[in-house]
mmCIF file with all atom_site columns, N, CA and C in Angstrom:
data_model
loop_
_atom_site.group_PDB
_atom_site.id
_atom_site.type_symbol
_atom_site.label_atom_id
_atom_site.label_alt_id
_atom_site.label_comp_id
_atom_site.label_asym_id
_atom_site.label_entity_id
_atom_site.label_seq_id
_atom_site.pdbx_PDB_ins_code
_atom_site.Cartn_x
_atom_site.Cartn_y
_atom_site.Cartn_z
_atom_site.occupancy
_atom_site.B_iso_or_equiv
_atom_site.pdbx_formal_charge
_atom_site.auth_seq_id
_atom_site.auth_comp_id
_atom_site.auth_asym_id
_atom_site.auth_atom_id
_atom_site.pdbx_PDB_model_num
ATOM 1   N N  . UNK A 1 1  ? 17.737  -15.795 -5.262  1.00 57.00 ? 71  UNK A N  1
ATOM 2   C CA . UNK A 1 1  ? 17.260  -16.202 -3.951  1.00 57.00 ? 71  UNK A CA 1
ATOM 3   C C  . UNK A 1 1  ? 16.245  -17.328 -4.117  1.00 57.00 ? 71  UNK A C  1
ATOM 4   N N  . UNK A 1 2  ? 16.457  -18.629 -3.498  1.00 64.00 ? 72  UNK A N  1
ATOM 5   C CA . UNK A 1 2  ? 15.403  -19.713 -3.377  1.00 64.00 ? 72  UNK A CA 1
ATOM 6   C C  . UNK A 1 2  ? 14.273  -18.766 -3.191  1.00 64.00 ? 72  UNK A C  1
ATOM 7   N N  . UNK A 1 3  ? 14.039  -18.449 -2.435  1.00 74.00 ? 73  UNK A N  1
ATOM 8   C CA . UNK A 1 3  ? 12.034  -18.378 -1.870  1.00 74.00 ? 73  UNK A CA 1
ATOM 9   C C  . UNK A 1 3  ? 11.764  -17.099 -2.608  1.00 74.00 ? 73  UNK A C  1
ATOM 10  N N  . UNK A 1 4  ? 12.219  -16.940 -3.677  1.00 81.00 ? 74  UNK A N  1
ATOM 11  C CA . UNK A 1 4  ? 11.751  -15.309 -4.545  1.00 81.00 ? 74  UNK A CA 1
ATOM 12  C C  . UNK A 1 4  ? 10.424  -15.966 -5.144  1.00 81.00 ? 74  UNK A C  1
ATOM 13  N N  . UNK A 1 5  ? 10.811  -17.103 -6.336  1.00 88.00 ? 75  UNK A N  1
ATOM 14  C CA . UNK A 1 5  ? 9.389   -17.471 -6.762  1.00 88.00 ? 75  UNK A CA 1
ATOM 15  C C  . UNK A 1 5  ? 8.016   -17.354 -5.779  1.00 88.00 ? 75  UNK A C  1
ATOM 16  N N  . UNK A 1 6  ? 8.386   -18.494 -4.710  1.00 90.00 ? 76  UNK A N  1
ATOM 17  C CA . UNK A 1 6  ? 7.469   -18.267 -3.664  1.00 90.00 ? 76  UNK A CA 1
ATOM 18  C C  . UNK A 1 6  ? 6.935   -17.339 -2.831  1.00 90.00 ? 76  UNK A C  1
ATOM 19  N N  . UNK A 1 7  ? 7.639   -16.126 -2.908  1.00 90.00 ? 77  UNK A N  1
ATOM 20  C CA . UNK A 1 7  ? 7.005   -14.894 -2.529  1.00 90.00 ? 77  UNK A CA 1
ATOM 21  C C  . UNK A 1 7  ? 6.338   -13.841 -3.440  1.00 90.00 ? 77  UNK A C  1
ATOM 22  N N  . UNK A 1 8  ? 6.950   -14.585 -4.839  1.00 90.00 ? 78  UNK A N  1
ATOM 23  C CA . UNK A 1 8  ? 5.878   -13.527 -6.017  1.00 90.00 ? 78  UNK A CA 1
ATOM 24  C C  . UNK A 1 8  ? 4.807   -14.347 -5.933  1.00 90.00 ? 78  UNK A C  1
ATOM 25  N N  . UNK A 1 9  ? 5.050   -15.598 -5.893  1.00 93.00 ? 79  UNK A N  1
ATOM 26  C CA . UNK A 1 9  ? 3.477   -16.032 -5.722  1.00 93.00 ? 79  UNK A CA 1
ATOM 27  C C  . UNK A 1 9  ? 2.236   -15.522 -4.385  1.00 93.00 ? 79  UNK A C  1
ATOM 28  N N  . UNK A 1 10 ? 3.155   -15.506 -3.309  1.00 94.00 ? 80  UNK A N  1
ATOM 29  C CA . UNK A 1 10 ? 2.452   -14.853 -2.275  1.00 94.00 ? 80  UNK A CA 1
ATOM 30  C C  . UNK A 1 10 ? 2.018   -13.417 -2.761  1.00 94.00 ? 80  UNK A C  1
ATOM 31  N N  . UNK A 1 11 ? 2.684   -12.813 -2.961  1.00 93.00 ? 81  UNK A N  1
ATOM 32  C CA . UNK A 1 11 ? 2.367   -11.306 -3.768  1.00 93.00 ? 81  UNK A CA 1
ATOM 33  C C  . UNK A 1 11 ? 1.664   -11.365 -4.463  1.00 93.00 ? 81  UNK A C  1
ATOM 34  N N  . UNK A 1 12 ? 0.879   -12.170 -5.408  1.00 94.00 ? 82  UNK A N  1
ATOM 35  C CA . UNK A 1 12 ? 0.237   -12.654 -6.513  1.00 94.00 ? 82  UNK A CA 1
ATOM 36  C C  . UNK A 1 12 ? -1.108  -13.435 -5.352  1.00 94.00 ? 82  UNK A C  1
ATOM 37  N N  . UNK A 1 13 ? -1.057  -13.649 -4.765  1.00 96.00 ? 83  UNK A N  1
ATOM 38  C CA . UNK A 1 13 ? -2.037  -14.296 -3.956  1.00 96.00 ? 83  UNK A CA 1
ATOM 39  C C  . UNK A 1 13 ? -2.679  -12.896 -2.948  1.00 96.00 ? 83  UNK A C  1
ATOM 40  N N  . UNK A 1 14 ? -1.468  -12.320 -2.475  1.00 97.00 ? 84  UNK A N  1
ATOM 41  C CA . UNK A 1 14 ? -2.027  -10.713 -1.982  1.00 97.00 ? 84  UNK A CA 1
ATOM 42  C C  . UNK A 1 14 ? -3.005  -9.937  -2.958  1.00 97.00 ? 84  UNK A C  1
ATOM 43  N N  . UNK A 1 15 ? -2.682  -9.682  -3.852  1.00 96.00 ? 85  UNK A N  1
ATOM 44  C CA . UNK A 1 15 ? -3.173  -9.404  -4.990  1.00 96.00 ? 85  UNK A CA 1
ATOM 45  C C  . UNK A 1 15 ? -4.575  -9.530  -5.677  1.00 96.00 ? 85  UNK A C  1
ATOM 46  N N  . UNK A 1 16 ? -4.587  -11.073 -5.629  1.00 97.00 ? 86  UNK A N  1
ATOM 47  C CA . UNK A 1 16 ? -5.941  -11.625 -6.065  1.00 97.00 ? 86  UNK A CA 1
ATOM 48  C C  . UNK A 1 16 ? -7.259  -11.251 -4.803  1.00 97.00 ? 86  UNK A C  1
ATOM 49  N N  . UNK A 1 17 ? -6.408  -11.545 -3.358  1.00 98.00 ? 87  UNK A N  1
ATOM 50  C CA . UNK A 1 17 ? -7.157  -11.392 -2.095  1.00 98.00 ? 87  UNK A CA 1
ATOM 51  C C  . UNK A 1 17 ? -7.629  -9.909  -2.243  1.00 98.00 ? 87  UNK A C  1
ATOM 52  N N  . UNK A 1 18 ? -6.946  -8.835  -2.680  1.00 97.00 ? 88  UNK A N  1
ATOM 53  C CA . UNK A 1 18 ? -7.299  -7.694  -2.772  1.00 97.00 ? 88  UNK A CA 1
ATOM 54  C C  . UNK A 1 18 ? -8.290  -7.341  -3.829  1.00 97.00 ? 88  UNK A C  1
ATOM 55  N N  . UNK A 1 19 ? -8.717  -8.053  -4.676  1.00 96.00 ? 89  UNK A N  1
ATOM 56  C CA . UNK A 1 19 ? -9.568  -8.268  -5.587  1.00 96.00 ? 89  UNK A CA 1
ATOM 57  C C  . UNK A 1 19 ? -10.964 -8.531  -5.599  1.00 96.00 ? 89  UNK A C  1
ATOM 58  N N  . UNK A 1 20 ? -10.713 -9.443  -4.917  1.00 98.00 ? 90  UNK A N  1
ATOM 59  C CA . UNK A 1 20 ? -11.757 -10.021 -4.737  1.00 98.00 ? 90  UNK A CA 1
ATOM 60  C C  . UNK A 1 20 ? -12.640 -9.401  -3.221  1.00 98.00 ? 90  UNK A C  1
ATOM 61  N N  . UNK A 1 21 ? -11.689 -8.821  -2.083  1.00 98.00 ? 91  UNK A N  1
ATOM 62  C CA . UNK A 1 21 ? -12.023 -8.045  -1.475  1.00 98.00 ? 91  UNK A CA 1
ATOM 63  C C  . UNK A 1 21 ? -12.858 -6.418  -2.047  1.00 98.00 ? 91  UNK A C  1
ATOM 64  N N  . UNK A 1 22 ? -12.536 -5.770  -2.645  1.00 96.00 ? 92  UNK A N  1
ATOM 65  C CA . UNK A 1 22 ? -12.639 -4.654  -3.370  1.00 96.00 ? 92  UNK A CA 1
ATOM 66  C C  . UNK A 1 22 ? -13.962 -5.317  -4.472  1.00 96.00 ? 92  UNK A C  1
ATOM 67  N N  . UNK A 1 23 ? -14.260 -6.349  -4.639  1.00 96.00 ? 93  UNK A N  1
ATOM 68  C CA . UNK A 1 23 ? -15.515 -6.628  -5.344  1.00 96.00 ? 93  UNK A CA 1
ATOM 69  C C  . UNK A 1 23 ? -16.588 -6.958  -4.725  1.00 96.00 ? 93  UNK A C  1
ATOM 70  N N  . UNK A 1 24 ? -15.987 -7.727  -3.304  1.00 98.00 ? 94  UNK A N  1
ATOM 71  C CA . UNK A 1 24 ? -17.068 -7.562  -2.092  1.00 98.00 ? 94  UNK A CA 1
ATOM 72  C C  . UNK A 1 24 ? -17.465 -6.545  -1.602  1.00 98.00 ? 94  UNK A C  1
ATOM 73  N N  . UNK A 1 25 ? -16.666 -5.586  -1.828  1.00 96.00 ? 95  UNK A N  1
ATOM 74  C CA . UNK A 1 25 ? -16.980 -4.225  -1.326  1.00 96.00 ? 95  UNK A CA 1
ATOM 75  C C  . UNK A 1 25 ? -16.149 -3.935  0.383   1.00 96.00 ? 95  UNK A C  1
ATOM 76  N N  . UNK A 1 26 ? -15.394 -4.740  0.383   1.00 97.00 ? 96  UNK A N  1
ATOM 77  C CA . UNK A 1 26 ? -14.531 -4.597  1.694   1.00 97.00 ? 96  UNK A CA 1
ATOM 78  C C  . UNK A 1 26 ? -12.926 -3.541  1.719   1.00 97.00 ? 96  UNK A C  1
ATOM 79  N N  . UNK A 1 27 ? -13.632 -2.335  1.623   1.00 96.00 ? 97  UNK A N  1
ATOM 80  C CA . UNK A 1 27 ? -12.377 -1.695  0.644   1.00 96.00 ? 97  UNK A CA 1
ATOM 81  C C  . UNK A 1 27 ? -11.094 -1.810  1.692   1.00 96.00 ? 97  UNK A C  1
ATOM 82  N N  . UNK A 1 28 ? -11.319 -1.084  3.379   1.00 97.00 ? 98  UNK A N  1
ATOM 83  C CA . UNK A 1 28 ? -10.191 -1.859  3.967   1.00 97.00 ? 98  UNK A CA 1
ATOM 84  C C  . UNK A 1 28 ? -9.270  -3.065  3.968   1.00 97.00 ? 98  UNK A C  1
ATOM 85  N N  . UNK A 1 29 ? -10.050 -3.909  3.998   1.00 98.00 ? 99  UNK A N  1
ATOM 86  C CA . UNK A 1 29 ? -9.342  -4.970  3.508   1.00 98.00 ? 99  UNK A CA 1
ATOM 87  C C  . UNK A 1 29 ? -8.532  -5.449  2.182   1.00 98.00 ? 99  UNK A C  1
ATOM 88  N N  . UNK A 1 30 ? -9.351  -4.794  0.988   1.00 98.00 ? 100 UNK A N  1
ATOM 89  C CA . UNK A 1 30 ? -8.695  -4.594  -0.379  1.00 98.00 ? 100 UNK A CA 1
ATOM 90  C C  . UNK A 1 30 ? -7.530  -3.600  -0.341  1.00 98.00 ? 100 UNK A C  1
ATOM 91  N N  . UNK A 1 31 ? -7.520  -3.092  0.514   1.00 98.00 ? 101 UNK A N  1
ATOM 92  C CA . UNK A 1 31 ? -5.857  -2.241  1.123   1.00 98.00 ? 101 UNK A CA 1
ATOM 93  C C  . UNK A 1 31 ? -4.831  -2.648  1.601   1.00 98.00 ? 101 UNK A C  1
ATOM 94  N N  . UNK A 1 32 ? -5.105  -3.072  2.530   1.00 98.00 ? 102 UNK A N  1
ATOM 95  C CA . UNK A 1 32 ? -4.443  -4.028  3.187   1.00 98.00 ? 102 UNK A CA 1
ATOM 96  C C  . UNK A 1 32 ? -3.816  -5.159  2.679   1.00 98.00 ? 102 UNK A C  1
ATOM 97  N N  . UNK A 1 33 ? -4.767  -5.926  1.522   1.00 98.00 ? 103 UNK A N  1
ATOM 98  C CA . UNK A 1 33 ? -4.011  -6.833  0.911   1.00 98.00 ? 103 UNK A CA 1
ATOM 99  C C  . UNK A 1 33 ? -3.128  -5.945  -0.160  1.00 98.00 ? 103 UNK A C  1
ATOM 100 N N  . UNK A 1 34 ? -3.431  -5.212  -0.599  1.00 98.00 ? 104 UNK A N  1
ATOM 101 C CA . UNK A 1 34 ? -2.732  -4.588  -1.872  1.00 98.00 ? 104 UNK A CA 1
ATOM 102 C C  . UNK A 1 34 ? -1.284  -3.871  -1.242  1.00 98.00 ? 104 UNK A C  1
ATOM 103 N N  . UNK A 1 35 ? -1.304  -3.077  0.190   1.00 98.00 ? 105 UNK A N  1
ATOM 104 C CA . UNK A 1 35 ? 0.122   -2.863  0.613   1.00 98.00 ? 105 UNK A CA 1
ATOM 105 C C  . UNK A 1 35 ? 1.158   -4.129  1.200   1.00 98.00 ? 105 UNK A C  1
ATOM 106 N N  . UNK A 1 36 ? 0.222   -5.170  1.423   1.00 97.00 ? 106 UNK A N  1
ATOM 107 C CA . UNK A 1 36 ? 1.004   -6.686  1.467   1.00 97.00 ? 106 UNK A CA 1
ATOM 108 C C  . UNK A 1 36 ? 1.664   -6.511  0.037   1.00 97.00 ? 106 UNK A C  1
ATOM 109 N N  . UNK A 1 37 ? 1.084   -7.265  -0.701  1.00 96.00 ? 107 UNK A N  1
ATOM 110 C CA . UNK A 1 37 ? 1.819   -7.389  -2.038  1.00 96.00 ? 107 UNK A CA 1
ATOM 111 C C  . UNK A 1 37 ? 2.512   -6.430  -2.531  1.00 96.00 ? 107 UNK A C  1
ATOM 112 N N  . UNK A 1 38 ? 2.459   -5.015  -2.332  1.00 97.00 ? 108 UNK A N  1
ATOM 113 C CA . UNK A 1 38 ? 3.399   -3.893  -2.417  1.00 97.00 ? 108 UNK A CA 1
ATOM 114 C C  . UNK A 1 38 ? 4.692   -4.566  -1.642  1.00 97.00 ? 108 UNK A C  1
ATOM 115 N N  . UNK A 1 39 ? 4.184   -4.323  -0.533  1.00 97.00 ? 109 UNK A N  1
ATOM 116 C CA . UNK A 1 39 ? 5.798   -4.956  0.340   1.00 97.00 ? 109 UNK A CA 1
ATOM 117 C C  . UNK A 1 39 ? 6.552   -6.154  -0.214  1.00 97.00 ? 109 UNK A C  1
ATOM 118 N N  . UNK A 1 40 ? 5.526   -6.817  -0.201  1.00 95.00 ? 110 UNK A N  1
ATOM 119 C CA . UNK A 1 40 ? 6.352   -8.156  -1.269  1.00 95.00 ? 110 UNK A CA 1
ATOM 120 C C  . UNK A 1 40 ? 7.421   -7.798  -2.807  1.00 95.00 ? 110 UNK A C  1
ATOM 121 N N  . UNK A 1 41 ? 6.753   -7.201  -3.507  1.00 94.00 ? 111 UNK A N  1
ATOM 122 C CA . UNK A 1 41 ? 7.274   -6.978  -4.571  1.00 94.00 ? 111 UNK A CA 1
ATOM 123 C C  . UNK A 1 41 ? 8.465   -6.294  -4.835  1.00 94.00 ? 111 UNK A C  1
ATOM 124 N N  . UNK A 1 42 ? 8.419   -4.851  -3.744  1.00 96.00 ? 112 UNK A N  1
ATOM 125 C CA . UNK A 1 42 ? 9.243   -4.330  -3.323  1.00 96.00 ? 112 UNK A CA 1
ATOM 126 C C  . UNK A 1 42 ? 10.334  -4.944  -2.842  1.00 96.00 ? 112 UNK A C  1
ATOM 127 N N  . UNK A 1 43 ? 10.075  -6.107  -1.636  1.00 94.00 ? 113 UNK A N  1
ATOM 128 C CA . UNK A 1 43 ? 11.310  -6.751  -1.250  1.00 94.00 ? 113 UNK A CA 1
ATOM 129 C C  . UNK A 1 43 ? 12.461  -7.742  -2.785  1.00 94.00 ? 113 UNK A C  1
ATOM 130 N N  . UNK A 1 44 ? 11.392  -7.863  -3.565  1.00 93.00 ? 114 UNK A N  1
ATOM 131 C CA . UNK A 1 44 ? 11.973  -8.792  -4.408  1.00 93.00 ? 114 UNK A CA 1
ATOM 132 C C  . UNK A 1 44 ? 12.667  -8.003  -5.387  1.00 93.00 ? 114 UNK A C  1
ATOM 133 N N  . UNK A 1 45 ? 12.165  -6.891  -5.423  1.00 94.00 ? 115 UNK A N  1
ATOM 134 C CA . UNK A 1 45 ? 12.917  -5.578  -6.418  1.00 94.00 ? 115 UNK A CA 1
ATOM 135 C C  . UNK A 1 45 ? 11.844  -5.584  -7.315  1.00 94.00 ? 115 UNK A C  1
ATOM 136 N N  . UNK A 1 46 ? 10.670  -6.396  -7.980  1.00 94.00 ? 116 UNK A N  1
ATOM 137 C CA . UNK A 1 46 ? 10.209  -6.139  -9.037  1.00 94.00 ? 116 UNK A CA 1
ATOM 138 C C  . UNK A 1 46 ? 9.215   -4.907  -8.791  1.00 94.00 ? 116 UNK A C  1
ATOM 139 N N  . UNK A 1 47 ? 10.118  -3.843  -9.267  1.00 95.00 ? 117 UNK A N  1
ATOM 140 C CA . UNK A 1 47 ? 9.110   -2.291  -9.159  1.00 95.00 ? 117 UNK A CA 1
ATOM 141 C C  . UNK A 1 47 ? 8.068   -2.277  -10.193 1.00 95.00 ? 117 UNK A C  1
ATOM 142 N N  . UNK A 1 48 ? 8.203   -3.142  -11.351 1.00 96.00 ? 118 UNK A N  1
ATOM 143 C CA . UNK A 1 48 ? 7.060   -2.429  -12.412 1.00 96.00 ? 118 UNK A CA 1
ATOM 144 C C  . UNK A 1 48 ? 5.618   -3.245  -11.233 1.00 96.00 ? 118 UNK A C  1
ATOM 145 N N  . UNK A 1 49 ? 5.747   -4.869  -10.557 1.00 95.00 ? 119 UNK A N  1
ATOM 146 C CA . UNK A 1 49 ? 4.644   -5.274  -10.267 1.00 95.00 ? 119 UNK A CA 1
ATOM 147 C C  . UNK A 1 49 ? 4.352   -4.646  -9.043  1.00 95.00 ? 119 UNK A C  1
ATOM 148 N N  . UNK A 1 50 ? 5.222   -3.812  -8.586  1.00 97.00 ? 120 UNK A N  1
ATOM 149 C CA . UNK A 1 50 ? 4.744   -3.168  -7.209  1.00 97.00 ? 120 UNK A CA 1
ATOM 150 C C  . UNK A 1 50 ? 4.154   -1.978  -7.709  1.00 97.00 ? 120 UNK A C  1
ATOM 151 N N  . UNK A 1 51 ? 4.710   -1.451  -8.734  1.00 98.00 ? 121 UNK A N  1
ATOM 152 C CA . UNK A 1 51 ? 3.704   -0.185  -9.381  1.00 98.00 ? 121 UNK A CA 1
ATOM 153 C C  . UNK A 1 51 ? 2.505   -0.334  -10.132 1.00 98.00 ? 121 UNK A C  1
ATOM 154 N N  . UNK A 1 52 ? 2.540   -1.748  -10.504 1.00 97.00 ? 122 UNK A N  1
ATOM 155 C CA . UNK A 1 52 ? 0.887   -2.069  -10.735 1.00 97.00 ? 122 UNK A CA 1
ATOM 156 C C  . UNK A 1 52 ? 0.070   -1.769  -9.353  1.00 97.00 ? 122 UNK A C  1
ATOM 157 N N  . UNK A 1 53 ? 0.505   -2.392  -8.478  1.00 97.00 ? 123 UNK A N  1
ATOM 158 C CA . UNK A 1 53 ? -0.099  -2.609  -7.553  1.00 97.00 ? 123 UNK A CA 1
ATOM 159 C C  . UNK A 1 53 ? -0.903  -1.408  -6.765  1.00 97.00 ? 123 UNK A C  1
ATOM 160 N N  . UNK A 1 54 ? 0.562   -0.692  -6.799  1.00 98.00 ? 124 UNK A N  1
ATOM 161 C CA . UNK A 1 54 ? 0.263   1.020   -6.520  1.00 98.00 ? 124 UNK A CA 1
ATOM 162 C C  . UNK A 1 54 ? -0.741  1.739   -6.948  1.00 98.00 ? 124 UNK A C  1
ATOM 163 N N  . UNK A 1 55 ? -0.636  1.709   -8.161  1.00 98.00 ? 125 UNK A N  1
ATOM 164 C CA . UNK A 1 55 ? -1.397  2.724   -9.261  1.00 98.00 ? 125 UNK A CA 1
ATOM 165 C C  . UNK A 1 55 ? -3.255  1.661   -8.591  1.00 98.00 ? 125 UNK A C  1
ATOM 166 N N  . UNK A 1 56 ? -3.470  0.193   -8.571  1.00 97.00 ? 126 UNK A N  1
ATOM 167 C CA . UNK A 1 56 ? -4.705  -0.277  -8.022  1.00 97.00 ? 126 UNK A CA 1
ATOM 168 C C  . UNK A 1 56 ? -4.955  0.265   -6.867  1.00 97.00 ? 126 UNK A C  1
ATOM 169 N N  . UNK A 1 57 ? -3.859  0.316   -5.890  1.00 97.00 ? 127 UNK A N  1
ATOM 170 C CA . UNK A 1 57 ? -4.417  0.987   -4.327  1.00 97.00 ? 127 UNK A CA 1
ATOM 171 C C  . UNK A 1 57 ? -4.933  2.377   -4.445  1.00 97.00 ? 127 UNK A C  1
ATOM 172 N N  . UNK A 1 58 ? -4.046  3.093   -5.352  1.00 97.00 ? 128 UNK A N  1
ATOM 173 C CA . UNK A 1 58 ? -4.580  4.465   -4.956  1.00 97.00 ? 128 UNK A CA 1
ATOM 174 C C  . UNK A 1 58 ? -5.666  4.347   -6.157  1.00 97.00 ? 128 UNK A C  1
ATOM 175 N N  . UNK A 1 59 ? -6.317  4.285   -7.128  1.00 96.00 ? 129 UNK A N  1
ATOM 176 C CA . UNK A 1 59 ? -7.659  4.019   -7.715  1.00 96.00 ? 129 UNK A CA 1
ATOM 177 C C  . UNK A 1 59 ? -8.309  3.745   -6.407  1.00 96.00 ? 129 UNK A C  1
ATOM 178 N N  . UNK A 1 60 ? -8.496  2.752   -5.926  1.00 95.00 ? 130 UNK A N  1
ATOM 179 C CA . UNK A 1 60 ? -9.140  2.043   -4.478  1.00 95.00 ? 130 UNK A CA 1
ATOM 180 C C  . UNK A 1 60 ? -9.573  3.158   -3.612  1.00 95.00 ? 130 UNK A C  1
ATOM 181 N N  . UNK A 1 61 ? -8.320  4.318   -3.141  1.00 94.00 ? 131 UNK A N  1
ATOM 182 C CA . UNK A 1 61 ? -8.527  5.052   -2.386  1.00 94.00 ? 131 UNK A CA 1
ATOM 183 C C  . UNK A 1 61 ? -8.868  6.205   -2.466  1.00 94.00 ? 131 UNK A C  1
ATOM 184 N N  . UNK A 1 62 ? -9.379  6.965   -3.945  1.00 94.00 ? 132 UNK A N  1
ATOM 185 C CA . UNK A 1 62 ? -9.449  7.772   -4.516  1.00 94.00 ? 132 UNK A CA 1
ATOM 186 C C  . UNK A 1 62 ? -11.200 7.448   -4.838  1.00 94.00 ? 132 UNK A C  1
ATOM 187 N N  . UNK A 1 63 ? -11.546 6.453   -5.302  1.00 86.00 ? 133 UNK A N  1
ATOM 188 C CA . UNK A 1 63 ? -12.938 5.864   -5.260  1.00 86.00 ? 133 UNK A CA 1
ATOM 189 C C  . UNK A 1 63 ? -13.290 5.585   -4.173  1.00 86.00 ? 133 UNK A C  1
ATOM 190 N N  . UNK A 1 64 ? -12.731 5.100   -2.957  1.00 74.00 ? 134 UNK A N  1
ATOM 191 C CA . UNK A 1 64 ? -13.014 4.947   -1.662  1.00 74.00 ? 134 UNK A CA 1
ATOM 192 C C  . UNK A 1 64 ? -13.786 6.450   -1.024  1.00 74.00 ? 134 UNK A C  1
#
């Protein structure tokens, strides 16, 4: 699919946003970006980077 690169990058940009959210201390928002990039990854099939992602949200929400 053309726009796959461009949506792992978006996923990868979800990602970082969730990061850097969660270091501000904005944990909603560090959720929110992190089930973006879930959805993303998911759509593209790559399960291991959507299960990174996973395994960060629920840390997030478990420390939350």
């Amino acid at each position: 699919a053309a726009g796959a690169p461009l949506r792992g990058r978006v996923g990868v940009g979800y990602e970082l946003l969730a990061t850097i959210a969660q270091r501000e201390g904005h944990l909603p928002d560090a959720a929110h970006a992190y089930r973006q990039g879930i959805a993303i990854f998911d759509s593209l099939g790559n399960r291991p980077y959507a299960e990174k992602l996973r395994a960060r949200l629920e840390t997030l929400l478990i420390a939350g």
